mmCIF file of C-alpha atoms in Angstrom:
data_model
loop_
_atom_site.group_PDB
_atom_site.id
_atom_site.type_symbol
_atom_site.label_atom_id
_atom_site.label_comp_id
_atom_site.label_asym_id
_atom_site.label_seq_id
_atom_site.Cartn_x
_atom_site.Cartn_y
_atom_site.Cartn_z
ATOM 1 C CA UNK A 1 0.151 -0.090 0.024
ATOM 2 C CA UNK A 2 1.005 3.859 -0.709
ATOM 3 C CA UNK A 3 0.196 6.918 0.954
ATOM 4 C CA UNK A 4 0.333 10.556 0.144
ATOM 5 C CA UNK A 5 1.073 12.490 3.089
ATOM 6 C CA UNK A 6 1.144 16.394 3.554
ATOM 7 C CA UNK A 7 1.086 18.935 6.492
ATOM 8 C CA UNK A 8 -0.057 22.585 6.260
ATOM 9 C CA UNK A 9 -0.076 25.472 8.990
ATOM 10 C CA UNK A 10 -3.195 27.440 8.779
ATOM 11 C CA UNK A 11 -2.314 30.777 10.611
ATOM 12 C CA UNK A 12 -5.620 30.861 12.731
ATOM 13 C CA UNK A 13 -6.613 30.376 16.376
ATOM 14 C CA UNK A 14 -9.895 28.957 15.070
ATOM 15 C CA UNK A 15 -9.585 25.349 14.473
ATOM 16 C CA UNK A 16 -13.545 25.171 14.431
ATOM 17 C CA UNK A 17 -13.109 27.450 11.440
ATOM 18 C CA UNK A 18 -10.940 24.874 9.815
ATOM 19 C CA UNK A 19 -12.988 22.022 10.747
ATOM 20 C CA UNK A 20 -16.032 23.825 8.739
ATOM 21 C CA UNK A 21 -13.884 24.348 5.616
ATOM 22 C CA UNK A 22 -13.866 20.266 5.691
ATOM 23 C CA UNK A 23 -17.204 19.610 6.664
ATOM 24 C CA UNK A 24 -19.531 22.075 4.905
ATOM 25 C CA UNK A 25 -20.479 22.261 1.198
ATOM 26 C CA UNK A 26 -19.743 26.285 1.362
ATOM 27 C CA UNK A 27 -16.513 25.388 3.094
ATOM 28 C CA UNK A 28 -15.317 22.559 0.839
ATOM 29 C CA UNK A 29 -16.315 24.586 -2.303
ATOM 30 C CA UNK A 30 -14.310 27.340 -1.285
ATOM 31 C CA UNK A 31 -11.141 25.331 -1.457
ATOM 32 C CA UNK A 32 -11.462 22.147 -3.596
ATOM 33 C CA UNK A 33 -14.119 22.342 -6.338
ATOM 34 C CA UNK A 34 -17.031 24.735 -6.669
ATOM 35 C CA UNK A 35 -19.067 22.070 -7.635
ATOM 36 C CA UNK A 36 -19.336 20.164 -4.330
ATOM 37 C CA UNK A 37 -22.661 18.643 -3.504
ATOM 38 C CA UNK A 38 -23.867 17.587 0.084
ATOM 39 C CA UNK A 39 -22.977 18.405 3.592
ATOM 40 C CA UNK A 40 -19.826 16.710 5.270
ATOM 41 C CA UNK A 41 -20.918 17.186 8.811
ATOM 42 C CA UNK A 42 -22.595 13.878 9.766
ATOM 43 C CA UNK A 43 -20.981 10.261 9.509
ATOM 44 C CA UNK A 44 -22.702 8.263 7.101
ATOM 45 C CA UNK A 45 -23.518 11.038 4.492
ATOM 46 C CA UNK A 46 -22.145 10.908 0.895
ATOM 47 C CA UNK A 47 -20.569 14.331 -0.585
ATOM 48 C CA UNK A 48 -20.008 14.665 -4.210
ATOM 49 C CA UNK A 49 -17.023 16.565 -5.763
ATOM 50 C CA UNK A 50 -16.977 17.230 -9.486
ATOM 51 C CA UNK A 51 -14.259 18.609 -11.468
ATOM 52 C CA UNK A 52 -15.959 19.054 -14.944
ATOM 53 C CA UNK A 53 -17.088 15.642 -16.147
ATOM 54 C CA UNK A 54 -14.827 13.848 -13.615
ATOM 55 C CA UNK A 55 -14.756 13.551 -9.867
ATOM 56 C CA UNK A 56 -15.255 11.571 -6.342
ATOM 57 C CA UNK A 57 -17.870 10.568 -4.385
ATOM 58 C CA UNK A 58 -17.044 10.206 -0.475
ATOM 59 C CA UNK A 59 -18.487 8.537 2.402
ATOM 60 C CA UNK A 60 -18.041 10.541 5.642
ATOM 61 C CA UNK A 61 -16.705 7.470 7.735
ATOM 62 C CA UNK A 62 -15.110 9.302 10.877
ATOM 63 C CA UNK A 63 -15.820 12.943 12.441
ATOM 64 C CA UNK A 64 -14.308 14.183 15.977
ATOM 65 C CA UNK A 65 -14.993 17.715 15.896
ATOM 66 C CA UNK A 66 -12.617 19.624 15.717
ATOM 67 C CA UNK A 67 -9.828 17.462 15.269
ATOM 68 C CA UNK A 68 -10.591 14.697 12.646
ATOM 69 C CA UNK A 69 -12.276 14.254 9.332
ATOM 70 C CA UNK A 70 -12.088 10.974 7.366
ATOM 71 C CA UNK A 71 -13.969 9.917 4.095
ATOM 72 C CA UNK A 72 -13.872 6.806 2.148
ATOM 73 C CA UNK A 73 -13.881 7.263 -1.535
ATOM 74 C CA UNK A 74 -16.764 5.195 -2.730
ATOM 75 C CA UNK A 75 -16.767 6.354 -6.540
ATOM 76 C CA UNK A 76 -14.126 7.880 -8.976
ATOM 77 C CA UNK A 77 -11.035 6.930 -10.484
ATOM 78 C CA UNK A 78 -10.819 3.174 -10.079
ATOM 79 C CA UNK A 79 -7.116 3.887 -8.228
ATOM 80 C CA UNK A 80 -9.242 6.213 -5.743
ATOM 81 C CA UNK A 81 -12.011 3.621 -4.776
ATOM 82 C CA UNK A 82 -11.557 1.925 -1.416
ATOM 83 C CA UNK A 83 -8.853 4.485 -0.287
ATOM 84 C CA UNK A 84 -9.075 6.511 2.736
ATOM 85 C CA UNK A 85 -8.735 10.560 3.080
ATOM 86 C CA UNK A 86 -7.807 11.868 6.668
ATOM 87 C CA UNK A 87 -7.567 15.176 7.740
ATOM 88 C CA UNK A 88 -6.086 15.316 11.349
ATOM 89 C CA UNK A 89 -6.259 19.213 12.853
ATOM 90 C CA UNK A 90 -4.353 20.435 16.016
ATOM 91 C CA UNK A 91 -3.830 23.803 17.157
ATOM 92 C CA UNK A 92 0.149 24.580 17.714
ATOM 93 C CA UNK A 93 0.180 28.056 19.120
ATOM 94 C CA UNK A 94 -1.064 30.471 16.461
ATOM 95 C CA UNK A 95 -1.249 27.788 13.829
ATOM 96 C CA UNK A 96 -3.797 24.970 13.047
ATOM 97 C CA UNK A 97 -1.695 22.174 11.701
ATOM 98 C CA UNK A 98 -3.647 19.892 9.327
ATOM 99 C CA UNK A 99 -1.899 16.410 8.723
ATOM 100 C CA UNK A 100 -3.513 15.149 5.511
ATOM 101 C CA UNK A 101 -3.459 11.285 4.780
ATOM 102 C CA UNK A 102 -4.585 9.608 1.511
ATOM 103 C CA UNK A 103 -4.059 6.283 2.348
ATOM 104 C CA UNK A 104 -3.992 2.888 0.891
ATOM 105 C CA UNK A 105 -3.405 3.085 -2.755
ATOM 106 C CA UNK A 106 -2.831 -0.264 -4.180
ATOM 107 C CA UNK A 107 0.069 0.743 -6.499
ATOM 108 C CA UNK A 108 2.453 4.053 -6.792
ATOM 109 C CA UNK A 109 1.120 4.573 -10.236
ATOM 110 C CA UNK A 110 2.065 7.658 -12.298
ATOM 111 C CA UNK A 111 -1.522 9.069 -11.149
ATOM 112 C CA UNK A 112 -0.857 8.796 -7.682
ATOM 113 C CA UNK A 113 2.363 11.221 -8.320
ATOM 114 C CA UNK A 114 -0.022 13.711 -9.994
ATOM 115 C CA UNK A 115 -2.522 13.553 -7.168
ATOM 116 C CA UNK A 116 0.267 14.021 -4.566
ATOM 117 C CA UNK A 117 1.074 17.489 -6.133
ATOM 118 C CA UNK A 118 -2.497 18.539 -6.662
ATOM 119 C CA UNK A 119 -3.242 17.694 -3.007
ATOM 120 C CA UNK A 120 -0.410 19.867 -1.962
ATOM 121 C CA UNK A 121 -2.028 22.619 -4.075
ATOM 122 C CA UNK A 122 -5.430 22.285 -2.867
ATOM 123 C CA UNK A 123 -4.412 22.148 0.647
ATOM 124 C CA UNK A 124 -2.498 25.596 0.236
ATOM 125 C CA UNK A 125 -5.985 26.639 -1.235
ATOM 126 C CA UNK A 126 -7.683 25.562 2.161
ATOM 127 C CA UNK A 127 -4.782 27.360 3.916
ATOM 128 C CA UNK A 128 -5.299 30.655 1.961
ATOM 129 C CA UNK A 129 -9.346 30.289 2.251
ATOM 130 C CA UNK A 130 -9.271 30.401 5.838
ATOM 131 C CA UNK A 131 -6.173 32.892 6.280
ATOM 132 C CA UNK A 132 -7.664 35.443 3.445
ATOM 133 C CA UNK A 133 -11.454 34.357 3.074
ATOM 134 C CA UNK A 134 -10.187 33.327 -0.704
ATOM 135 C CA UNK A 135 -9.343 29.717 -1.725
ATOM 136 C CA UNK A 136 -8.609 28.721 -5.391
ATOM 137 C CA UNK A 137 -10.904 25.889 -6.002
ATOM 138 C CA UNK A 138 -11.479 24.271 -9.393
ATOM 139 C CA UNK A 139 -11.920 25.560 -11.790
ATOM 140 C CA UNK A 140 -9.342 28.415 -10.878
ATOM 141 C CA UNK A 141 -7.146 25.980 -9.535
ATOM 142 C CA UNK A 142 -3.273 25.995 -9.995
ATOM 143 C CA UNK A 143 -2.540 23.559 -12.784
ATOM 144 C CA UNK A 144 0.445 21.285 -12.027
ATOM 145 C CA UNK A 145 0.906 19.541 -15.354
ATOM 146 C CA UNK A 146 -0.816 18.261 -18.522
ATOM 147 C CA UNK A 147 -3.429 16.124 -16.869
ATOM 148 C CA UNK A 148 -5.272 18.958 -15.194
ATOM 149 C CA UNK B 1 9.653 2.450 4.297
ATOM 150 C CA UNK B 2 7.828 5.291 2.990
ATOM 151 C CA UNK B 3 8.143 7.562 -0.151
ATOM 152 C CA UNK B 4 7.234 11.017 -1.201
ATOM 153 C CA UNK B 5 5.958 10.994 -5.115
ATOM 154 C CA UNK B 6 5.074 13.878 -7.242
ATOM 155 C CA UNK B 7 4.525 14.979 -10.956
ATOM 156 C CA UNK B 8 4.697 18.238 -12.804
ATOM 157 C CA UNK B 9 4.455 19.110 -16.180
ATOM 158 C CA UNK B 10 6.768 21.911 -17.493
ATOM 159 C CA UNK B 11 5.707 23.607 -20.731
ATOM 160 C CA UNK B 12 8.903 23.293 -22.952
ATOM 161 C CA UNK B 13 10.023 21.466 -25.419
ATOM 162 C CA UNK B 14 13.620 21.403 -24.251
ATOM 163 C CA UNK B 15 14.074 18.652 -21.647
ATOM 164 C CA UNK B 16 17.671 19.639 -21.712
ATOM 165 C CA UNK B 17 17.135 22.746 -20.082
ATOM 166 C CA UNK B 18 15.136 21.007 -17.313
ATOM 167 C CA UNK B 19 17.990 18.475 -16.935
ATOM 168 C CA UNK B 20 20.445 21.458 -16.547
ATOM 169 C CA UNK B 21 17.988 23.012 -13.806
ATOM 170 C CA UNK B 22 18.489 19.782 -11.948
ATOM 171 C CA UNK B 23 22.416 19.469 -12.625
ATOM 172 C CA UNK B 24 24.017 22.804 -12.609
ATOM 173 C CA UNK B 25 24.626 24.849 -9.730
ATOM 174 C CA UNK B 26 22.755 28.052 -11.371
ATOM 175 C CA UNK B 27 20.072 25.632 -11.982
ATOM 176 C CA UNK B 28 19.531 24.433 -8.749
ATOM 177 C CA UNK B 29 19.906 27.695 -6.976
ATOM 178 C CA UNK B 30 17.115 29.206 -9.276
ATOM 179 C CA UNK B 31 14.469 26.878 -7.894
ATOM 180 C CA UNK B 32 15.511 25.160 -4.559
ATOM 181 C CA UNK B 33 17.851 27.251 -2.687
ATOM 182 C CA UNK B 34 20.134 30.284 -3.605
ATOM 183 C CA UNK B 35 22.631 28.847 -1.296
ATOM 184 C CA UNK B 36 23.911 25.708 -3.370
ATOM 185 C CA UNK B 37 27.347 24.692 -3.650
ATOM 186 C CA UNK B 38 28.937 22.380 -6.416
ATOM 187 C CA UNK B 39 27.651 21.142 -9.779
ATOM 188 C CA UNK B 40 25.608 18.206 -9.912
ATOM 189 C CA UNK B 41 26.560 17.295 -13.463
ATOM 190 C CA UNK B 42 28.995 14.269 -12.762
ATOM 191 C CA UNK B 43 28.218 11.059 -10.673
ATOM 192 C CA UNK B 44 30.167 10.963 -7.371
ATOM 193 C CA UNK B 45 29.954 14.805 -6.680
ATOM 194 C CA UNK B 46 28.933 16.172 -3.701
ATOM 195 C CA UNK B 47 26.269 19.148 -3.838
ATOM 196 C CA UNK B 48 25.499 21.107 -0.933
ATOM 197 C CA UNK B 49 21.946 22.830 -0.302
ATOM 198 C CA UNK B 50 21.576 25.290 2.696
ATOM 199 C CA UNK B 51 18.451 27.144 3.719
ATOM 200 C CA UNK B 52 19.785 29.146 6.571
ATOM 201 C CA UNK B 53 22.048 27.141 8.976
ATOM 202 C CA UNK B 54 19.994 23.935 7.874
ATOM 203 C CA UNK B 55 20.479 21.883 4.710
ATOM 204 C CA UNK B 56 21.409 18.738 2.800
ATOM 205 C CA UNK B 57 24.610 17.248 1.270
ATOM 206 C CA UNK B 58 23.720 15.064 -1.649
ATOM 207 C CA UNK B 59 26.060 12.809 -3.496
ATOM 208 C CA UNK B 60 25.013 12.566 -7.439
ATOM 209 C CA UNK B 61 24.671 8.684 -7.543
ATOM 210 C CA UNK B 62 23.206 8.224 -11.124
ATOM 211 C CA UNK B 63 22.835 10.378 -14.026
ATOM 212 C CA UNK B 64 21.308 9.692 -17.380
ATOM 213 C CA UNK B 65 20.997 12.618 -19.448
ATOM 214 C CA UNK B 66 18.619 14.198 -20.048
ATOM 215 C CA UNK B 67 16.225 11.532 -18.343
ATOM 216 C CA UNK B 68 17.567 10.848 -14.713
ATOM 217 C CA UNK B 69 18.929 12.363 -11.911
ATOM 218 C CA UNK B 70 19.339 10.536 -8.571
ATOM 219 C CA UNK B 71 21.169 11.579 -5.406
ATOM 220 C CA UNK B 72 21.805 10.061 -2.115
ATOM 221 C CA UNK B 73 21.487 12.400 1.198
ATOM 222 C CA UNK B 74 24.740 11.891 3.010
ATOM 223 C CA UNK B 75 24.104 14.656 5.671
ATOM 224 C CA UNK B 76 21.343 16.514 6.724
ATOM 225 C CA UNK B 77 18.449 15.966 9.257
ATOM 226 C CA UNK B 78 18.655 12.329 10.297
ATOM 227 C CA UNK B 79 15.475 11.383 8.773
ATOM 228 C CA UNK B 80 16.899 12.325 5.309
ATOM 229 C CA UNK B 81 20.038 10.632 5.633
ATOM 230 C CA UNK B 82 20.304 7.296 3.433
ATOM 231 C CA UNK B 83 17.281 8.522 1.498
ATOM 232 C CA UNK B 84 17.377 8.522 -2.303
ATOM 233 C CA UNK B 85 16.029 11.364 -4.087
ATOM 234 C CA UNK B 86 15.047 10.786 -8.125
ATOM 235 C CA UNK B 87 14.049 12.948 -10.737
ATOM 236 C CA UNK B 88 12.594 11.122 -14.092
ATOM 237 C CA UNK B 89 12.252 13.285 -17.061
ATOM 238 C CA UNK B 90 10.296 12.273 -20.403
ATOM 239 C CA UNK B 91 9.051 14.586 -23.011
ATOM 240 C CA UNK B 92 5.228 14.227 -23.630
ATOM 241 C CA UNK B 93 4.142 16.546 -26.439
ATOM 242 C CA UNK B 94 4.489 20.107 -25.310
ATOM 243 C CA UNK B 95 5.426 19.265 -21.892
ATOM 244 C CA UNK B 96 8.517 17.755 -20.211
ATOM 245 C CA UNK B 97 7.156 15.809 -17.506
ATOM 246 C CA UNK B 98 9.087 15.184 -14.041
ATOM 247 C CA UNK B 99 8.273 12.280 -11.970
ATOM 248 C CA UNK B 100 10.024 12.985 -8.580
ATOM 249 C CA UNK B 101 10.464 10.427 -5.923
ATOM 250 C CA UNK B 102 11.932 10.852 -2.321
ATOM 251 C CA UNK B 103 12.499 7.368 -1.333
ATOM 252 C CA UNK B 104 12.961 4.929 1.626
ATOM 253 C CA UNK B 105 11.949 7.264 4.718
ATOM 254 C CA UNK B 106 12.296 4.946 7.621
ATOM 255 C CA UNK B 107 8.924 6.038 9.144
ATOM 256 C CA UNK B 108 6.331 8.153 7.984
ATOM 257 C CA UNK B 109 6.931 10.928 10.538
ATOM 258 C CA UNK B 110 5.224 14.161 10.682
ATOM 259 C CA UNK B 111 8.492 16.015 9.349
ATOM 260 C CA UNK B 112 7.835 13.834 6.371
ATOM 261 C CA UNK B 113 4.459 15.234 5.839
ATOM 262 C CA UNK B 114 5.818 18.816 5.798
ATOM 263 C CA UNK B 115 8.701 17.703 3.348
ATOM 264 C CA UNK B 116 6.115 16.308 1.081
ATOM 265 C CA UNK B 117 4.091 19.637 0.885
ATOM 266 C CA UNK B 118 7.422 21.461 0.507
ATOM 267 C CA UNK B 119 8.761 19.356 -2.379
ATOM 268 C CA UNK B 120 5.364 20.345 -4.242
ATOM 269 C CA UNK B 121 6.046 23.920 -3.729
ATOM 270 C CA UNK B 122 9.729 23.497 -4.915
ATOM 271 C CA UNK B 123 8.971 21.699 -7.761
ATOM 272 C CA UNK B 124 6.282 24.297 -8.915
ATOM 273 C CA UNK B 125 9.180 26.833 -8.398
ATOM 274 C CA UNK B 126 11.309 24.433 -10.901
ATOM 275 C CA UNK B 127 8.197 24.458 -13.407
ATOM 276 C CA UNK B 128 8.220 28.181 -12.981
ATOM 277 C CA UNK B 129 11.874 28.615 -13.611
ATOM 278 C CA UNK B 130 11.886 27.009 -16.685
ATOM 279 C CA UNK B 131 8.713 28.176 -18.099
ATOM 280 C CA UNK B 132 9.409 32.068 -17.043
ATOM 281 C CA UNK B 133 12.987 32.187 -16.151
ATOM 282 C CA UNK B 134 12.026 32.881 -12.466
ATOM 283 C CA UNK B 135 11.669 30.410 -9.736
ATOM 284 C CA UNK B 136 11.031 30.970 -5.983
ATOM 285 C CA UNK B 137 14.022 29.485 -4.200
ATOM 286 C CA UNK B 138 14.743 29.571 -0.410
ATOM 287 C CA UNK B 139 14.564 32.283 1.165
ATOM 288 C CA UNK B 140 11.920 33.560 -1.367
ATOM 289 C CA UNK B 141 9.844 30.055 -1.313
ATOM 290 C CA UNK B 142 6.271 29.680 -0.597
ATOM 291 C CA UNK B 143 5.471 28.851 3.210
ATOM 292 C CA UNK B 144 3.365 25.579 3.784
ATOM 293 C CA UNK B 145 3.466 25.689 7.926
ATOM 294 C CA UNK B 146 5.043 26.819 10.838
ATOM 295 C CA UNK B 147 8.310 24.565 10.191
ATOM 296 C CA UNK B 148 9.748 26.803 7.425
#
């Protein structure tokens, strides 16, 4: 199994605001994709993310407000199905630290390399959203290669 | 063992220019850190990268111009020592694709999460350097958290 790992620090004293950006439709649409459907604030909910015609359906599998958000990918590219996405939040002085994990890829395929870089870009968009009020969700996301 | 993987696409027809940005002092100083010492264009060379008082010493272990650059980390943070860094380059129509791998971390520690995000940021700096002539090397790199 292969994993994508990232760490960002968001300059804010409100861990609750970061948690909301990961669990509400409005929050998720503000940093990942504007085409987000559903609310992620209840375990068992499905949240649908679309990037044009492609995208992912996530089942919310674990919530521990405000420290943990976990999803299972139930539809999307075959490499993503069955993988787990976790956001672990903690306050560290004047930063909220987000430890991000996209776990249990079957193989470290080239597409995984692409997704790793894109996750970094989108997490920086989350940081920007909370710190400035403006993220860079799809379709205005930063492009990293020829697969965007 | 745990690995950091990334993929960027640089819009250029010159894979040689990307290779030079990974193997010359001037190139490396243009996207990773301005305090780069040594040339990376010969196997066996040591290249020294400093970020203020911290940094890494790399031994060039494999070069296949213009498709591969590989380093072994011989000094730096203990988690980095003995790990391998690879840049695999290929032309794909009007892009040069860089598959990046930082291989063989002993444990997926929190510092590895940080380094994964920073590698994405620095690879985007490499992309910018080749595409626009201007990268964002340390100390003008994009900060991702409270560990910069």
